[in-house]
Coordinates of C-alpha atoms in Angstrom, one line a residue:
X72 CA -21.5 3.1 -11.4
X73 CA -18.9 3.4 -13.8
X74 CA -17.5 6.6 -15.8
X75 CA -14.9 6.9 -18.4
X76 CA -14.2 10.2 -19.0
X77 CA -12.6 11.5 -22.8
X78 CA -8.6 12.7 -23.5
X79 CA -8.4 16.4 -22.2
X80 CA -6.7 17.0 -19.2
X81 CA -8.7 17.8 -16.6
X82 CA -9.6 17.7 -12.8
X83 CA -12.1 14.7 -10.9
X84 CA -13.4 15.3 -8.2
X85 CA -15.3 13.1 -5.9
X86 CA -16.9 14.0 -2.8
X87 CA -19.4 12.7 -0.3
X88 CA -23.0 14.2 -0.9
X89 CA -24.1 13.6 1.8
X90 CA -27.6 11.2 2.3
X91 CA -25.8 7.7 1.0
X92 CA -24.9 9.9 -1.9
X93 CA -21.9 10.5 -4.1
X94 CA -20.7 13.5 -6.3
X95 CA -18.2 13.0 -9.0
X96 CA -17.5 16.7 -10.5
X97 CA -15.1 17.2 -13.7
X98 CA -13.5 20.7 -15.3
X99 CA -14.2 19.2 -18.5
X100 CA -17.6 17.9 -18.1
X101 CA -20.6 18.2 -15.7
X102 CA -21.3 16.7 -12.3
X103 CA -23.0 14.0 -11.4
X104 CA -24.5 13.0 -8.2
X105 CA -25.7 9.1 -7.5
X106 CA -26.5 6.9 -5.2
X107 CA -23.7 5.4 -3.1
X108 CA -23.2 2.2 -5.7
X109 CA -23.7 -1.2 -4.1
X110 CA -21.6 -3.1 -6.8
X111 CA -18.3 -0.6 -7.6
X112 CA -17.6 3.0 -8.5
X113 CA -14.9 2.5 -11.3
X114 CA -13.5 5.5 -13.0
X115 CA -11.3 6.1 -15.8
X116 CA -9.9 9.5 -16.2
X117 CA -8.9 8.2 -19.6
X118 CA -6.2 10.6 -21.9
X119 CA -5.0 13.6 -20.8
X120 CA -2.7 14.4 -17.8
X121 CA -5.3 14.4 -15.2
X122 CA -5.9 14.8 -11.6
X123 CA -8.0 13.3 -9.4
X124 CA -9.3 14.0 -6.3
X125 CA -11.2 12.3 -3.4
X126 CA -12.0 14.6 -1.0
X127 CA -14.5 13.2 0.9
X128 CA -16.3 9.8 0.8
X129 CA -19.3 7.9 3.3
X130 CA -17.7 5.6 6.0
X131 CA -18.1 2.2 5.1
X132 CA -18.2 2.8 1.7
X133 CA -21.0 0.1 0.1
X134 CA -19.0 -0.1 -3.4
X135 CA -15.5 -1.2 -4.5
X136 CA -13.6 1.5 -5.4
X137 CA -11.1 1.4 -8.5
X138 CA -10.4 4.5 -9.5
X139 CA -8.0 5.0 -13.0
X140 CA -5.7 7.3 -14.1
X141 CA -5.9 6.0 -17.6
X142 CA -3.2 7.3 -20.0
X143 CA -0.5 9.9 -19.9
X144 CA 0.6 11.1 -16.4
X145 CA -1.7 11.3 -14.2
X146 CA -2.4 12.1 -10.2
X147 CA -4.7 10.6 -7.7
X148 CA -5.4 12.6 -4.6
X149 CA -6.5 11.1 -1.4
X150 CA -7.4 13.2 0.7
X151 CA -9.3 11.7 3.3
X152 CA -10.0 8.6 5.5
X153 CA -11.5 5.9 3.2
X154 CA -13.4 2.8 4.5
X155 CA -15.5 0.1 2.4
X156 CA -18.1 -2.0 3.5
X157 CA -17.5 -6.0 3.6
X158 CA -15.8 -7.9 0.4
X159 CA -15.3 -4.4 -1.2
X160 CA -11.9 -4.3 -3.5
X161 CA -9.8 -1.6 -3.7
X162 CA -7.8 -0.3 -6.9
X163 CA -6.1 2.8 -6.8
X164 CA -3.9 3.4 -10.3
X165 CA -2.2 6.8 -11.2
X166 CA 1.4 7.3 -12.0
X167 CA 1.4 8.9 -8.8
X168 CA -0.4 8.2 -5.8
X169 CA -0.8 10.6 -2.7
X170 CA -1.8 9.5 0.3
X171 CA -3.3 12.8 2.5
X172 CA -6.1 11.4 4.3
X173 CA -4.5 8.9 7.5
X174 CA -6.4 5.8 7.2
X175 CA -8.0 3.6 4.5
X176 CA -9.8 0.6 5.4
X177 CA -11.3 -2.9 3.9
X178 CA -12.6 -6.0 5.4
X179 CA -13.6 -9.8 4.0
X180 CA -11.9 -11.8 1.6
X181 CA -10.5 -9.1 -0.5
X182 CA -7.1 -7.2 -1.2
X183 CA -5.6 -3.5 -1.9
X184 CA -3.8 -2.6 -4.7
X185 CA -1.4 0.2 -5.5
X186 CA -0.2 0.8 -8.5
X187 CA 1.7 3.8 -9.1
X188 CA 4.5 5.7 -7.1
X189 CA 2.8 6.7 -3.6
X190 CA 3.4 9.6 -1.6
X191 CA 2.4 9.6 2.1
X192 CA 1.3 13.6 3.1
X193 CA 0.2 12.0 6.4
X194 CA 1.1 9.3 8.8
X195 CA -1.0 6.6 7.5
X196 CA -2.4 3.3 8.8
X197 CA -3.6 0.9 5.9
X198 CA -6.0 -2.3 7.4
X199 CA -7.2 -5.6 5.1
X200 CA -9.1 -7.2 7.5
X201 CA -10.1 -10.7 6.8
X202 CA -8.6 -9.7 3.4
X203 CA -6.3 -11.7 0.6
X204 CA -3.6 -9.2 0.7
X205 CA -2.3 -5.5 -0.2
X206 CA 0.4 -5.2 -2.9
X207 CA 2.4 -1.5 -3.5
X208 CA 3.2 -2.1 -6.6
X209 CA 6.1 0.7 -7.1
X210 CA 7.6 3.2 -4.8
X211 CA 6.5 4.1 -1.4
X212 CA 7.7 7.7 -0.3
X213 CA 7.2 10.2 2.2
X214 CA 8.7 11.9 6.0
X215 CA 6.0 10.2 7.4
X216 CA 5.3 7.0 9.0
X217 CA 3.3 3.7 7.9
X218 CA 1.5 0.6 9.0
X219 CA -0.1 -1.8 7.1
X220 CA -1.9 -4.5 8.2
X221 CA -3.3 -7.6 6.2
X222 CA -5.0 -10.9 7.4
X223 CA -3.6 -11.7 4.0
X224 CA 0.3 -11.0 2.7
X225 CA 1.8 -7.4 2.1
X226 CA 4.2 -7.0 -1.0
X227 CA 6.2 -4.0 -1.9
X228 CA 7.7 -4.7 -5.4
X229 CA 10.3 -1.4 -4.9
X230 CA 11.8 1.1 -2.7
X231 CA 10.2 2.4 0.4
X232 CA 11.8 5.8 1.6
X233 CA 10.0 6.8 4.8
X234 CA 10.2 7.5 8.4
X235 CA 9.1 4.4 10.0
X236 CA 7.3 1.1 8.8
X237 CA 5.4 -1.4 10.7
X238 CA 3.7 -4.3 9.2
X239 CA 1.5 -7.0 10.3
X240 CA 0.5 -9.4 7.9
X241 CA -1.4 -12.8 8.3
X242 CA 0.7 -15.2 6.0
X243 CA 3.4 -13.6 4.6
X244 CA 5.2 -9.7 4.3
X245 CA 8.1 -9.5 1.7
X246 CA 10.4 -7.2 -0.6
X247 CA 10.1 -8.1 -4.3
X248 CA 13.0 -5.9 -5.2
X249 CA 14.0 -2.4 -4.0
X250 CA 15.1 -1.2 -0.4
X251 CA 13.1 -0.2 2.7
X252 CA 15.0 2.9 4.5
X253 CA 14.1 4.6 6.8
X254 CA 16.5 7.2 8.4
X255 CA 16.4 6.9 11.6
X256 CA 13.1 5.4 12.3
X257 CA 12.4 1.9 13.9
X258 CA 11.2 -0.9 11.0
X259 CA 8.9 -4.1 12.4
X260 CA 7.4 -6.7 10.2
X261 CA 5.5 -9.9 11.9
X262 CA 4.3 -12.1 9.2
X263 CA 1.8 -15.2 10.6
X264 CA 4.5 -17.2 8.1
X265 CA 7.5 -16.2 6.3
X266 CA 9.2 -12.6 5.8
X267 CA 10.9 -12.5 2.7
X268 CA 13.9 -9.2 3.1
X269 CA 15.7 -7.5 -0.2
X270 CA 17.6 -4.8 1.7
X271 CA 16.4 -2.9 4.5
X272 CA 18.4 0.5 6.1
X273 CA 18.1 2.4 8.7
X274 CA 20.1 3.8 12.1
X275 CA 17.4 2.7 13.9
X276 CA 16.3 -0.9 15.1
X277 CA 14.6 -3.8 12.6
X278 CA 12.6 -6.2 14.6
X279 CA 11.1 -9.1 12.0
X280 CA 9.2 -11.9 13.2
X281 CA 7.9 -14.6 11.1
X282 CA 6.0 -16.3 13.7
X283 CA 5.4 -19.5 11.7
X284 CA 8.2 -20.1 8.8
X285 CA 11.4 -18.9 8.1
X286 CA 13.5 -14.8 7.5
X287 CA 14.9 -15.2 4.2
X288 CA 16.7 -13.7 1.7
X289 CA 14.8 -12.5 -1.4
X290 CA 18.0 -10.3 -3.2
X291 CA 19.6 -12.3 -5.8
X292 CA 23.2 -11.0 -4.6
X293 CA 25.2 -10.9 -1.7
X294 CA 25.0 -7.6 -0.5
X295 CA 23.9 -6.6 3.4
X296 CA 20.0 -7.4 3.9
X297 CA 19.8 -5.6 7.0
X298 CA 21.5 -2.1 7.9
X299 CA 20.7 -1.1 11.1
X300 CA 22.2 -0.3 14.6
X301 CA 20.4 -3.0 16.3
X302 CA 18.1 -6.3 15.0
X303 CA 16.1 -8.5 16.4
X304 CA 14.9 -11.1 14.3
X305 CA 12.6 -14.5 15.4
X306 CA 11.1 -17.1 13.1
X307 CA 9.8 -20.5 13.5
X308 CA 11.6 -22.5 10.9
X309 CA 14.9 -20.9 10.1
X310 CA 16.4 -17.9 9.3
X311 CA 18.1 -17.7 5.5
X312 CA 17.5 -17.4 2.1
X313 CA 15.4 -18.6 -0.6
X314 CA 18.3 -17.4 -3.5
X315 CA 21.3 -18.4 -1.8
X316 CA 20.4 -19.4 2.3
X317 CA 21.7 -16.7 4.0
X318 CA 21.2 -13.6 5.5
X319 CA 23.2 -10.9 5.5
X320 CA 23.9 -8.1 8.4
X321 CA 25.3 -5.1 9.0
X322 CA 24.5 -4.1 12.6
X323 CA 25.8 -3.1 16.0
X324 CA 24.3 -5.3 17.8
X325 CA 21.9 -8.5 16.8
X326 CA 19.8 -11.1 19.0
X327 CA 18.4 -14.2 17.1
X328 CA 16.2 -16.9 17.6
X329 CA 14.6 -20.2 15.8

């Protein structure tokens, strides 16, 4: 199924219908109900500064989802659990992306993709099981806590300001650019690989374990990687940098171990 909708702004809405059904509603055109696609449900809100909202969707969703802002400035609300079915891609890409509904869930050889500034209005667990990977392509914001978890790699190409992180990722979790801080809150990443660290702050403690390969440093300066009033950091290989083989600390008290 695929809908493009024109260049008024306007309010999507898509909800479960209930009977392997879907309803996608719009204040500037009618609604639709279908059945629950088995190939992918893409939609582009096109022009306009437009919101979108999922409020409700079957579990195990049998279609990829990719849902589009489009042009101008748009909003995509998520406000409940989401699960696909196996191999199922997911594509969520609004200028700003809120996160309301806990959980959202994928499985086989696929990834998750962000792309826009995300809000978290819930604490929020994000799973790729069996899957390539799960990129946040910009911001990650939010007083409340996530976990991601990826058979694959997890990238965050820019700041994450929340209240705690964990991440489990299969081959490898890393910081493209930006800072992860988290006030007070504890920050763990286990990567089945390497970790790869721009800056990471909190008052709390920053356990990072590359089980596999090596902690490095992915910052192209030599400013403190990790802030924090305790670290613990394990890795297979070695500990340093892919830039300039080191890793730099600011802490109170760190353990180590290669």
């Amino acid at each position: 199924v695929v809908l493009y909708y024109g260049d008024s702004s306007e309010t999507i809405t898509i909800t479960n219908a209930g009977g392997g059904m879907t309803t996608v509603d719009s204040t500037a055109g009618e609604m639709l109900t279908f059945i629950d696609p088995t190939d992918v449900l893409l939609l582009n809100a096109g022009g306009g500064d437009d919101i979108i909202n999922i409020d409700s969707l079957a579990a195990n969703y049998t279609g990829e989802l990719r849902i589009v802002g489009g042009d101008d400035d748009d909003t995509l609300n998520v406000n409940t659990s989401v699960s696909l079915s196996s191999d199922k891609y997911l594509v969520f890409s609004a200028e700003d992306i809120n996160l309301n509904g806990g959980s959202i869930t994928t499985n086989g050889y696929v990834w998750q993709s962000y792309y826009g500034d995300v809000t978290l209005g819930a604490d929020t667990v994000i799973n790729n099981t069996g899957g390539e990977g799960i990129y946040f392509d910009f911001t990650v914001n939010g007083s409340h806590s996530l976990d991601v978890t990826s058979d694959g790699f997890v990238v965050f190409y820019d700041d994450v300001t929340i209240n705690e992180l964990t991440v489990n990722a299969g081959t490898v979790a890393g910081q493209l650019s930006g800072s992860i801080n988290t006030g007070s809150g504890d920050v763990e990443m286990t990567a089945g690989e390497n970790i790869a660290i721009t800056n990471i702050t909190t008052t709390g403690e920053v356990r990072l374990t590359a089980v596999t390969g090596a902690i490095a440093d992915n910052s192209a300066d030599e400013s403190s990687n990790i802030n924090a009033d305790r670290a613990v950091l394990r890795a297979g290989t070695d500990i340093g940098g892919y830039t300039d083989d080191t890793l730099e600390t600011s802490v109170n008290t760190l353990a180590a171990s290669v």
